[in-house]
mmCIF file of C-alpha atoms and ligand atoms in Angstrom:
data_model
loop_
_atom_site.group_PDB
_atom_site.id
_atom_site.type_symbol
_atom_site.label_atom_id
_atom_site.label_comp_id
_atom_site.label_asym_id
_atom_site.label_seq_id
_atom_site.Cartn_x
_atom_site.Cartn_y
_atom_site.Cartn_z
ATOM 1 C CA MET A 1 27.487 -3.627 0.194
ATOM 2 C CA ALA A 2 30.097 -1.052 1.234
ATOM 3 C CA ASP A 3 31.995 -1.499 4.477
ATOM 4 C CA LEU A 4 31.934 0.982 7.317
ATOM 5 C CA THR A 5 35.586 2.304 7.407
ATOM 6 C CA GLY A 6 35.383 4.864 10.191
ATOM 7 C CA PHE A 7 33.080 6.808 12.491
ATOM 8 C CA THR A 8 33.268 9.961 14.728
ATOM 9 C CA ASN A 9 31.046 10.326 17.722
ATOM 10 C CA ALA A 10 30.015 13.931 18.059
ATOM 11 C CA GLY A 11 27.747 13.289 20.987
ATOM 12 C CA ASP A 12 24.346 14.115 19.582
ATOM 13 C CA ARG A 13 25.340 12.538 16.251
ATOM 14 C CA LEU A 14 27.499 9.934 14.637
ATOM 15 C CA GLU A 15 29.424 10.613 11.442
ATOM 16 C CA LEU A 16 29.844 7.520 9.235
ATOM 17 C CA SER A 17 32.432 6.943 6.504
ATOM 18 C CA TRP A 18 31.955 4.055 3.956
ATOM 19 C CA SER A 19 34.398 2.282 1.776
ATOM 20 C CA ASP A 20 32.789 3.881 -1.365
ATOM 21 C CA GLY A 21 33.420 7.362 -0.129
ATOM 22 C CA ARG A 22 29.720 7.924 1.082
ATOM 23 C CA ARG A 23 29.513 9.904 4.324
ATOM 24 C CA ASP A 24 26.328 9.848 6.387
ATOM 25 C CA THR A 25 25.237 11.611 9.665
ATOM 26 C CA VAL A 26 22.918 9.829 11.940
ATOM 27 C CA PHE A 27 21.545 11.391 15.187
ATOM 28 C CA ALA A 28 21.435 10.107 18.700
ATOM 29 C CA ILE A 29 17.651 10.464 18.878
ATOM 30 C CA TRP A 30 17.178 8.579 15.505
ATOM 31 C CA LEU A 31 19.541 5.799 16.673
ATOM 32 C CA ARG A 32 17.738 5.477 20.010
ATOM 33 C CA ASP A 33 14.337 5.494 18.330
ATOM 34 C CA ASN A 34 15.480 2.641 16.096
ATOM 35 C CA SER A 35 17.131 0.548 18.797
ATOM 36 C CA PRO A 36 16.768 -3.070 18.069
ATOM 37 C CA ASN A 37 17.337 -4.046 21.745
ATOM 38 C CA PRO A 38 14.726 -6.488 23.004
ATOM 39 C CA ASP A 39 13.823 -3.883 25.726
ATOM 40 C CA ALA A 40 12.881 -1.491 22.957
ATOM 41 C CA ARG A 41 11.443 -3.704 20.269
ATOM 42 C CA HIS A 42 9.395 -6.902 20.459
ATOM 43 C CA ALA A 43 10.563 -9.989 18.528
ATOM 44 C CA ASN A 44 7.677 -9.171 16.105
ATOM 45 C CA GLY A 45 9.358 -5.927 15.113
ATOM 46 C CA GLN A 46 6.889 -3.542 16.880
ATOM 47 C CA LYS A 47 8.234 -0.860 19.168
ATOM 48 C CA LEU A 48 7.791 -1.189 22.977
ATOM 49 C CA PHE A 49 8.064 2.528 23.918
ATOM 50 C CA ASP A 50 6.598 5.873 23.140
ATOM 51 C CA ILE A 51 8.756 8.558 21.565
ATOM 52 C CA THR A 52 8.264 10.732 24.711
ATOM 53 C CA ASP A 53 9.994 7.961 26.683
ATOM 54 C CA ILE A 54 13.348 9.050 25.144
ATOM 55 C CA ASP A 55 15.262 11.632 27.021
ATOM 56 C CA ASP A 56 15.210 15.181 25.572
ATOM 57 C CA ASP A 57 19.017 15.229 25.924
ATOM 58 C CA VAL A 58 19.762 11.740 24.623
ATOM 59 C CA MET A 59 23.459 11.398 23.676
ATOM 60 C CA ILE A 60 25.807 8.789 22.253
ATOM 61 C CA ASP A 61 27.936 7.878 25.244
ATOM 62 C CA HIS A 62 30.171 5.150 23.684
ATOM 63 C CA VAL A 63 30.552 3.429 20.211
ATOM 64 C CA ALA A 64 32.277 0.310 19.267
ATOM 65 C CA ASN A 65 32.553 -1.228 15.795
ATOM 66 C CA GLY A 66 33.177 -4.990 15.164
ATOM 67 C CA GLY A 67 31.770 -8.267 13.776
ATOM 68 C CA GLY A 68 29.538 -6.440 11.300
ATOM 69 C CA MET A 69 27.789 -4.620 14.258
ATOM 70 C CA VAL A 70 27.916 -1.058 15.698
ATOM 71 C CA GLU A 71 27.390 -1.195 19.404
ATOM 72 C CA ILE A 72 26.212 1.971 21.032
ATOM 73 C CA ARG A 73 25.628 3.059 24.697
ATOM 74 C CA PHE A 74 23.265 6.014 25.138
ATOM 75 C CA SER A 75 23.271 8.475 28.027
ATOM 76 C CA PRO A 76 21.610 9.423 30.267
ATOM 77 C CA ASP A 77 19.637 6.224 30.414
ATOM 78 C CA GLY A 78 22.469 3.805 29.753
ATOM 79 C CA HIS A 79 20.538 1.961 27.091
ATOM 80 C CA GLU A 80 22.598 -0.304 24.893
ATOM 81 C CA ALA A 81 21.887 -1.302 21.358
ATOM 82 C CA ARG A 82 23.604 -3.224 18.543
ATOM 83 C CA TYR A 83 22.992 -2.094 14.961
ATOM 84 C CA ASP A 84 23.626 -4.287 11.952
ATOM 85 C CA ILE A 85 26.068 -2.345 9.644
ATOM 86 C CA ASP A 86 24.068 -3.357 6.471
ATOM 87 C CA TRP A 87 20.989 -1.965 8.114
ATOM 88 C CA LEU A 88 22.769 1.294 8.923
ATOM 89 C CA ARG A 89 23.919 1.540 5.306
ATOM 90 C CA ARG A 90 20.461 0.997 3.943
ATOM 91 C CA HIS A 91 18.720 3.506 6.245
ATOM 92 C CA ALA A 92 21.325 6.200 7.059
ATOM 93 C CA ALA A 93 20.680 8.138 3.794
ATOM 94 C CA PRO A 94 17.156 9.262 2.531
ATOM 95 C CA HIS A 95 15.717 6.630 0.183
ATOM 96 C CA HIS A 96 12.443 5.879 -1.577
ATOM 97 C CA ALA A 97 11.278 2.483 -0.745
ATOM 98 C CA THR A 98 8.592 2.402 -3.460
ATOM 99 C CA HIS A 99 8.373 -0.256 -6.136
ATOM 100 C CA PRO A 100 9.703 1.037 -9.430
ATOM 101 C CA ARG A 101 7.280 2.383 -12.043
ATOM 102 C CA ARG A 102 7.588 2.467 -15.873
ATOM 103 C CA LEU A 103 5.504 5.042 -17.901
ATOM 104 C CA TRP A 104 4.116 3.822 -21.177
ATOM 105 C CA GLY A 105 2.139 4.854 -24.232
ATOM 106 C CA ALA A 106 0.696 3.125 -27.309
ATOM 107 C CA GLU A 107 3.900 1.064 -27.717
ATOM 108 C CA LEU A 108 2.886 -1.069 -24.740
ATOM 109 C CA ALA A 109 0.554 -2.830 -27.189
ATOM 110 C CA GLU A 110 3.695 -4.553 -28.759
ATOM 111 C CA THR A 111 4.724 -6.019 -25.294
ATOM 112 C CA MET A 112 1.350 -6.448 -23.489
ATOM 113 C CA PRO A 113 1.895 -7.481 -19.862
ATOM 114 C CA VAL A 114 -0.079 -10.898 -20.378
ATOM 115 C CA PHE A 115 -0.238 -13.553 -17.686
ATOM 116 C CA ARG A 116 -2.318 -16.776 -17.428
ATOM 117 C CA TYR A 117 -4.792 -17.526 -14.657
ATOM 118 C CA GLY A 118 -3.652 -21.078 -14.052
ATOM 119 C CA ASP A 119 -0.035 -19.782 -13.661
ATOM 120 C CA VAL A 120 -0.651 -17.061 -11.225
ATOM 121 C CA ALA A 121 -3.155 -19.124 -9.133
ATOM 122 C CA GLY A 122 -0.743 -22.107 -9.002
ATOM 123 C CA SER A 123 2.761 -20.602 -8.710
ATOM 124 C CA ASP A 124 4.260 -17.944 -6.405
ATOM 125 C CA ASP A 125 6.903 -17.059 -9.137
ATOM 126 C CA ALA A 126 4.092 -16.373 -11.698
ATOM 127 C CA LYS A 127 2.110 -14.398 -9.102
ATOM 128 C CA ARG A 128 4.977 -12.326 -8.097
ATOM 129 C CA ALA A 129 5.686 -11.490 -11.808
ATOM 130 C CA TRP A 130 2.050 -10.591 -12.359
ATOM 131 C CA LEU A 131 1.748 -8.306 -9.266
ATOM 132 C CA SER A 132 5.115 -6.742 -10.079
ATOM 133 C CA ALA A 133 3.822 -5.858 -13.555
ATOM 134 C CA ILE A 134 0.641 -4.213 -12.069
ATOM 135 C CA SER A 135 2.868 -2.364 -9.656
ATOM 136 C CA GLU A 136 5.218 -1.170 -12.399
ATOM 137 C CA LEU A 137 2.746 -0.402 -15.127
ATOM 138 C CA GLY A 138 -0.464 0.047 -13.327
ATOM 139 C CA PHE A 139 -2.057 -2.508 -15.794
ATOM 140 C CA ALA A 140 -1.961 -6.226 -16.656
ATOM 141 C CA LEU A 141 -3.968 -8.686 -18.544
ATOM 142 C CA LEU A 142 -4.942 -12.141 -17.356
ATOM 143 C CA LYS A 143 -5.811 -14.755 -19.916
ATOM 144 C CA GLU A 144 -7.824 -18.001 -19.479
ATOM 145 C CA THR A 145 -9.622 -16.894 -16.368
ATOM 146 C CA PRO A 146 -12.407 -19.383 -15.751
ATOM 147 C CA CYS A 147 -15.777 -17.966 -17.259
ATOM 148 C CA GLU A 148 -17.717 -18.576 -14.136
ATOM 149 C CA PRO A 149 -19.675 -15.771 -12.393
ATOM 150 C CA GLU A 150 -17.854 -14.094 -9.468
ATOM 151 C CA THR A 151 -14.401 -15.422 -10.604
ATOM 152 C CA VAL A 152 -13.369 -11.704 -10.548
ATOM 153 C CA CYS A 153 -13.706 -11.780 -6.731
ATOM 154 C CA ARG A 154 -11.648 -14.927 -6.458
ATOM 155 C CA VAL A 155 -8.921 -13.186 -8.597
ATOM 156 C CA ALA A 156 -8.851 -10.203 -6.138
ATOM 157 C CA GLU A 157 -8.537 -12.695 -3.357
ATOM 158 C CA LEU A 158 -5.305 -14.093 -4.858
ATOM 159 C CA PHE A 159 -3.541 -10.901 -3.539
ATOM 160 C CA GLY A 160 -5.993 -9.101 -1.207
ATOM 161 C CA TYR A 161 -9.616 -8.341 -0.519
ATOM 162 C CA VAL A 162 -12.627 -7.271 -2.440
ATOM 163 C CA ARG A 163 -13.638 -3.741 -1.690
ATOM 164 C CA GLU A 164 -17.363 -3.693 -1.400
ATOM 165 C CA THR A 165 -19.334 -0.455 -2.663
ATOM 166 C CA ASN A 166 -22.793 0.562 -3.351
ATOM 167 C CA TYR A 167 -22.438 -1.279 -6.554
ATOM 168 C CA GLY A 168 -22.141 -4.401 -4.502
ATOM 169 C CA ARG A 169 -19.282 -6.993 -3.872
ATOM 170 C CA PHE A 170 -19.086 -7.144 -7.692
ATOM 171 C CA PHE A 171 -21.012 -5.564 -10.505
ATOM 172 C CA GLU A 172 -22.341 -6.599 -13.897
ATOM 173 C CA VAL A 173 -21.322 -4.601 -16.859
ATOM 174 C CA ARG A 174 -23.870 -5.285 -19.624
ATOM 175 C CA THR A 175 -26.610 -3.297 -21.245
ATOM 176 C CA GLU A 176 -29.509 -2.726 -18.931
ATOM 177 C CA PRO A 177 -33.004 -1.253 -19.814
ATOM 178 C CA ASP A 178 -32.897 1.566 -17.058
ATOM 179 C CA PRO A 179 -29.174 2.043 -16.319
ATOM 180 C CA ILE A 180 -28.138 3.937 -13.163
ATOM 181 C CA ASN A 181 -24.687 4.342 -14.822
ATOM 182 C CA LEU A 182 -23.728 4.955 -18.480
ATOM 183 C CA ALA A 183 -21.319 1.932 -18.124
ATOM 184 C CA TYR A 184 -24.461 -0.164 -18.307
ATOM 185 C CA THR A 185 -25.419 1.123 -21.881
ATOM 186 C CA PRO A 186 -23.966 0.355 -25.310
ATOM 187 C CA MET A 187 -22.380 3.908 -25.307
ATOM 188 C CA GLY A 188 -18.650 4.323 -25.788
ATOM 189 C CA LEU A 189 -16.971 5.567 -22.621
ATOM 190 C CA SER A 190 -14.085 8.042 -22.882
ATOM 191 C CA CYS A 191 -11.119 7.084 -20.756
ATOM 192 C CA HIS A 192 -11.577 7.626 -17.106
ATOM 193 C CA THR A 193 -10.719 6.507 -13.555
ATOM 194 C CA ASP A 194 -13.566 4.888 -11.614
ATOM 195 C CA ASN A 195 -15.382 6.374 -8.710
ATOM 196 C CA PRO A 196 -13.509 9.704 -8.137
ATOM 197 C CA TYR A 197 -16.745 10.647 -6.161
ATOM 198 C CA ARG A 198 -15.681 8.082 -3.387
ATOM 199 C CA ASP A 199 -13.438 8.731 -0.470
ATOM 200 C CA PRO A 200 -11.107 6.819 -0.474
ATOM 201 C CA VAL A 201 -11.108 6.061 -4.154
ATOM 202 C CA PRO A 202 -10.772 2.411 -4.937
ATOM 203 C CA GLY A 203 -7.160 1.586 -5.777
ATOM 204 C CA LEU A 204 -7.728 -1.158 -8.089
ATOM 205 C CA GLN A 205 -10.399 -2.187 -10.541
ATOM 206 C CA LEU A 206 -10.644 -5.604 -12.067
ATOM 207 C CA LEU A 207 -12.836 -6.322 -15.062
ATOM 208 C CA HIS A 208 -13.459 -9.937 -16.224
ATOM 209 C CA CYS A 209 -15.049 -10.642 -19.591
ATOM 210 C CA LEU A 210 -17.379 -13.527 -19.634
ATOM 211 C CA VAL A 211 -19.210 -13.049 -23.016
ATOM 212 C CA ALA A 212 -18.224 -10.948 -26.004
ATOM 213 C CA ASP A 213 -20.420 -11.808 -28.900
ATOM 214 C CA ASN A 214 -20.899 -8.227 -29.864
ATOM 215 C CA ASP A 215 -19.037 -5.990 -32.362
ATOM 216 C CA GLY A 216 -17.107 -2.992 -31.050
ATOM 217 C CA GLY A 217 -16.829 -2.501 -27.341
ATOM 218 C CA GLU A 218 -12.975 -2.653 -27.468
ATOM 219 C CA SER A 219 -11.203 -1.766 -24.206
ATOM 220 C CA VAL A 220 -8.822 1.201 -24.127
ATOM 221 C CA VAL A 221 -6.281 2.060 -21.385
ATOM 222 C CA VAL A 222 -4.095 5.081 -20.973
ATOM 223 C CA ASP A 223 -1.252 5.753 -18.532
ATOM 224 C CA GLY A 224 -2.444 8.780 -16.616
ATOM 225 C CA PHE A 225 1.142 9.248 -15.194
ATOM 226 C CA LYS A 226 2.572 9.380 -18.648
ATOM 227 C CA ALA A 227 -0.042 11.994 -19.609
ATOM 228 C CA ALA A 228 0.706 14.009 -16.562
ATOM 229 C CA ALA A 229 4.384 13.919 -17.315
ATOM 230 C CA ILE A 230 3.702 15.199 -20.845
ATOM 231 C CA LEU A 231 1.504 18.051 -19.448
ATOM 232 C CA ARG A 232 4.241 18.992 -16.873
ATOM 233 C CA ASP A 233 6.754 19.185 -19.793
ATOM 234 C CA GLU A 234 4.624 21.043 -22.273
ATOM 235 C CA ALA A 235 2.495 23.286 -19.979
ATOM 236 C CA PRO A 236 4.023 23.393 -16.492
ATOM 237 C CA GLY A 237 1.635 26.226 -15.415
ATOM 238 C CA ASP A 238 -1.410 24.065 -16.332
ATOM 239 C CA PHE A 239 0.108 21.058 -14.559
ATOM 240 C CA ASP A 240 0.644 23.224 -11.522
ATOM 241 C CA LEU A 241 -3.032 24.454 -11.462
ATOM 242 C CA LEU A 242 -4.329 20.791 -11.659
ATOM 243 C CA THR A 243 -2.083 19.770 -8.705
ATOM 244 C CA ARG A 244 -3.133 22.605 -6.485
ATOM 245 C CA HIS A 245 -6.898 22.904 -6.972
ATOM 246 C CA ALA A 246 -9.538 20.197 -6.142
ATOM 247 C CA VAL A 247 -12.773 19.789 -7.997
ATOM 248 C CA PRO A 248 -15.993 18.053 -6.963
ATOM 249 C CA PHE A 249 -17.212 14.635 -8.276
ATOM 250 C CA ARG A 250 -20.585 13.262 -7.727
ATOM 251 C CA PHE A 251 -22.657 10.133 -8.360
ATOM 252 C CA ALA A 252 -26.283 10.028 -7.421
ATOM 253 C CA SER A 253 -28.904 7.249 -7.749
ATOM 254 C CA ASN A 254 -31.983 6.198 -5.731
ATOM 255 C CA ASP A 255 -29.935 4.924 -2.906
ATOM 256 C CA ALA A 256 -26.661 6.715 -3.126
ATOM 257 C CA ASP A 257 -25.349 10.356 -3.247
ATOM 258 C CA LEU A 258 -21.578 10.131 -3.256
ATOM 259 C CA VAL A 259 -19.574 13.367 -3.355
ATOM 260 C CA ALA A 260 -15.814 13.819 -2.975
ATOM 261 C CA ARG A 261 -13.314 16.492 -3.968
ATOM 262 C CA ALA A 262 -10.185 15.409 -5.758
ATOM 263 C CA ARG A 263 -7.257 16.952 -7.691
ATOM 264 C CA LEU A 264 -6.971 15.820 -11.169
ATOM 265 C CA ILE A 265 -3.325 15.329 -10.495
ATOM 266 C CA SER A 266 -1.950 14.796 -6.965
ATOM 267 C CA LEU A 267 1.792 14.947 -6.067
ATOM 268 C CA ASP A 268 3.543 13.010 -3.178
ATOM 269 C CA ASP A 269 5.802 14.685 -0.739
ATOM 270 C CA LYS A 270 8.822 14.459 -3.209
ATOM 271 C CA GLY A 271 6.843 16.358 -5.842
ATOM 272 C CA GLU A 272 6.323 13.148 -7.946
ATOM 273 C CA VAL A 273 2.872 12.377 -9.541
ATOM 274 C CA ALA A 274 1.132 10.060 -7.052
ATOM 275 C CA GLU A 275 -2.470 10.019 -8.278
ATOM 276 C CA VAL A 276 -4.554 10.906 -11.315
ATOM 277 C CA HIS A 277 -8.416 11.244 -11.148
ATOM 278 C CA PHE A 278 -10.264 11.841 -14.287
ATOM 279 C CA ASN A 279 -13.912 11.085 -15.100
ATOM 280 C CA ASN A 280 -15.866 13.149 -17.575
ATOM 281 C CA ARG A 281 -19.215 11.634 -16.499
ATOM 282 C CA SER A 282 -19.091 12.362 -12.801
ATOM 283 C CA ILE A 283 -17.092 15.476 -12.586
ATOM 284 C CA GLY A 284 -19.060 18.154 -10.875
ATOM 285 C CA THR A 285 -19.591 21.863 -11.038
ATOM 286 C CA PHE A 286 -16.384 23.676 -10.456
ATOM 287 C CA ASP A 287 -16.469 26.006 -7.455
ATOM 288 C CA LEU A 288 -13.254 27.845 -8.004
ATOM 289 C CA PRO A 289 -12.606 31.479 -7.509
ATOM 290 C CA ALA A 290 -13.633 33.622 -10.525
ATOM 291 C CA ASP A 291 -10.104 34.689 -11.067
ATOM 292 C CA LEU A 292 -8.887 31.109 -11.510
ATOM 293 C CA MET A 293 -11.724 29.660 -13.521
ATOM 294 C CA PRO A 294 -10.629 30.450 -17.103
ATOM 295 C CA ALA A 295 -6.997 29.272 -16.435
ATOM 296 C CA PHE A 296 -8.325 26.091 -14.676
ATOM 297 C CA TYR A 297 -10.625 25.331 -17.702
ATOM 298 C CA ARG A 298 -7.727 25.773 -20.127
ATOM 299 C CA ALA A 299 -5.621 23.440 -17.947
ATOM 300 C CA TYR A 300 -8.414 20.829 -17.576
ATOM 301 C CA ARG A 301 -9.051 20.826 -21.381
ATOM 302 C CA ARG A 302 -5.316 20.553 -22.208
ATOM 303 C CA PHE A 303 -4.832 17.516 -19.880
ATOM 304 C CA ALA A 304 -7.954 15.928 -21.449
ATOM 305 C CA ALA A 305 -6.589 16.520 -24.883
ATOM 306 C CA VAL A 306 -3.279 14.864 -23.850
ATOM 307 C CA LEU A 307 -5.220 11.909 -22.338
ATOM 308 C CA GLN A 308 -7.012 11.590 -25.667
ATOM 309 C CA ARG A 309 -3.790 11.344 -27.840
ATOM 310 C CA PRO A 310 -3.709 8.218 -29.879
ATOM 311 C CA ALA A 311 0.046 7.942 -29.067
ATOM 312 C CA LEU A 312 -0.984 7.126 -25.442
ATOM 313 C CA GLU A 313 -3.825 4.725 -26.102
ATOM 314 C CA VAL A 314 -3.532 0.960 -25.790
ATOM 315 C CA GLY A 315 -6.571 -0.769 -27.298
ATOM 316 C CA PHE A 316 -7.578 -4.458 -27.100
ATOM 317 C CA LYS A 317 -10.606 -6.478 -27.500
ATOM 318 C CA ALA A 318 -11.346 -8.485 -24.276
ATOM 319 C CA GLY A 319 -12.595 -11.930 -25.067
ATOM 320 C CA PRO A 320 -14.137 -14.470 -22.759
ATOM 321 C CA GLY A 321 -11.623 -15.311 -20.060
ATOM 322 C CA ASP A 322 -9.791 -12.116 -20.355
ATOM 323 C CA LEU A 323 -9.442 -10.226 -17.054
ATOM 324 C CA PHE A 324 -7.646 -6.947 -16.810
ATOM 325 C CA ILE A 325 -6.596 -4.931 -13.712
ATOM 326 C CA VAL A 326 -5.963 -1.156 -13.693
ATOM 327 C CA ASP A 327 -4.378 0.893 -10.973
ATOM 328 C CA ASN A 328 -7.425 3.152 -10.602
ATOM 329 C CA GLN A 329 -5.235 6.109 -9.260
ATOM 330 C CA ARG A 330 -3.128 6.025 -12.336
ATOM 331 C CA VAL A 331 -4.379 4.144 -15.387
ATOM 332 C CA LEU A 332 -7.523 5.409 -17.266
ATOM 333 C CA HIS A 333 -9.847 2.862 -18.944
ATOM 334 C CA GLY A 334 -12.535 3.271 -21.472
ATOM 335 C CA ARG A 335 -14.337 1.385 -24.199
ATOM 336 C CA ARG A 336 -15.382 2.009 -27.757
ATOM 337 C CA THR A 337 -19.157 1.895 -28.708
ATOM 338 C CA VAL A 338 -20.620 -1.498 -28.376
ATOM 339 C CA SER A 339 -22.583 -2.403 -31.597
ATOM 340 C CA GLY A 340 -24.548 -5.102 -33.138
ATOM 341 C CA SER A 341 -26.983 -7.444 -31.391
ATOM 342 C CA GLY A 342 -24.645 -9.861 -29.732
ATOM 343 C CA ARG A 343 -24.249 -10.160 -25.945
ATOM 344 C CA ARG A 344 -21.475 -8.556 -24.048
ATOM 345 C CA HIS A 345 -21.055 -9.274 -20.281
ATOM 346 C CA LEU A 346 -18.300 -8.390 -17.855
ATOM 347 C CA GLN A 347 -18.094 -8.545 -14.196
ATOM 348 C CA GLY A 348 -16.045 -6.106 -12.158
ATOM 349 C CA CYS A 349 -14.912 -5.490 -8.622
ATOM 350 C CA TYR A 350 -12.697 -3.201 -6.740
ATOM 351 C CA ALA A 351 -9.743 -3.885 -4.426
ATOM 352 C CA ASP A 352 -7.127 -1.888 -2.510
ATOM 353 C CA LYS A 353 -3.434 -1.373 -3.661
ATOM 354 C CA ASP A 354 -1.936 -1.755 -0.253
ATOM 355 C CA SER A 355 -2.860 -5.480 -0.056
ATOM 356 C CA LEU A 356 -1.389 -6.060 -3.498
ATOM 357 C CA GLN A 357 1.899 -4.334 -2.514
ATOM 358 C CA SER A 358 2.017 -6.345 0.739
ATOM 359 C CA THR A 359 1.536 -9.607 -1.088
ATOM 360 C CA LEU A 360 4.219 -8.620 -3.547
ATOM 361 C CA ARG A 361 6.728 -7.770 -0.740
ATOM 362 C CA VAL A 362 5.934 -11.117 1.022
ATOM 363 C CA LEU A 363 6.653 -12.922 -2.319
ATOM 364 C CA GLU A 364 9.759 -10.923 -2.861
ATOM 365 C CA ARG A 365 11.036 -11.881 0.577
ATOM 366 C CA ALA A 366 11.057 -15.523 -0.512
ATOM 367 C CA GLN A 367 13.186 -14.753 -3.540
ATOM 368 C CA PRO A 368 16.848 -16.081 -3.412
HETATM 369 FE FE1 LIG B 401 -15.027 2.525 -15.497
#
């Protein structure tokens, strides 16, 4: 890490110079707000004051640099705080603290992110690698998962908590005589994200194969972020429309009537793709202004066509003991038509992404 080679106190701000030539400006209000002094911050890391407790005209009264720490006295309250120089270096410039992501297409089939249940359940290193792959790719496959009912919930509990819904704590995916959802028929399902009619949308879906004596029924996954990047490149106007206008999604059964509006592509505050929602079965009746409707349909159809490109599809036949996880706000999943008379039985459940990311950060803390 670079050394702090100089500083200038301008009263309301501090100019920092680093040994690699980088220069940063940090403000008195920002420094005071981030004071690590035990009067300002509990040993557990939580703040002990309100932002309104800081004086309107807070200034840097005095600065000293030594021993890897910068010591600052503020006026007018006389508060004193010592800042670790490495902490200043890490936080003085804008940065994105998100886990890296890697976009993928059909080529992922050559290097499938495959892990073994026994490893991830028994070793923190293996668990970290597994969660890191899900975070980076939005998809990973777990092999040799015990073929006992409800194991899918126990796998979710390896990193977080099961997200219960109207489908229950977990749900059965097999052919039913009077299905409330087309997932419970032999029909092929085009690639989709689950439950866009829910608010908030489940962040992760887990699907565990218990029986696969059938023909067909192969699983397909598609990286929605990759598809969005292609659309942005090939048709930026269409991409823009899908990021600006939300459409309704709905699921109705005897005991549920779930309705939510979602954008097919959502951006974060940096303009990066943050979420993709796409579900041909549950998308509702568009209620856009008439002057937008033709252009929006053109964009919607173009995005759907990108998502259906074979160059983006990764297909695999899940066998007994296979369990795959998708980031349900990024990776679409589908299945080819189930044929023949053999049985096919999967169990699924939902979980939230924040718990996965939290467990991953805790495991990364322990790394040398
Ligand atoms: Fe699904």
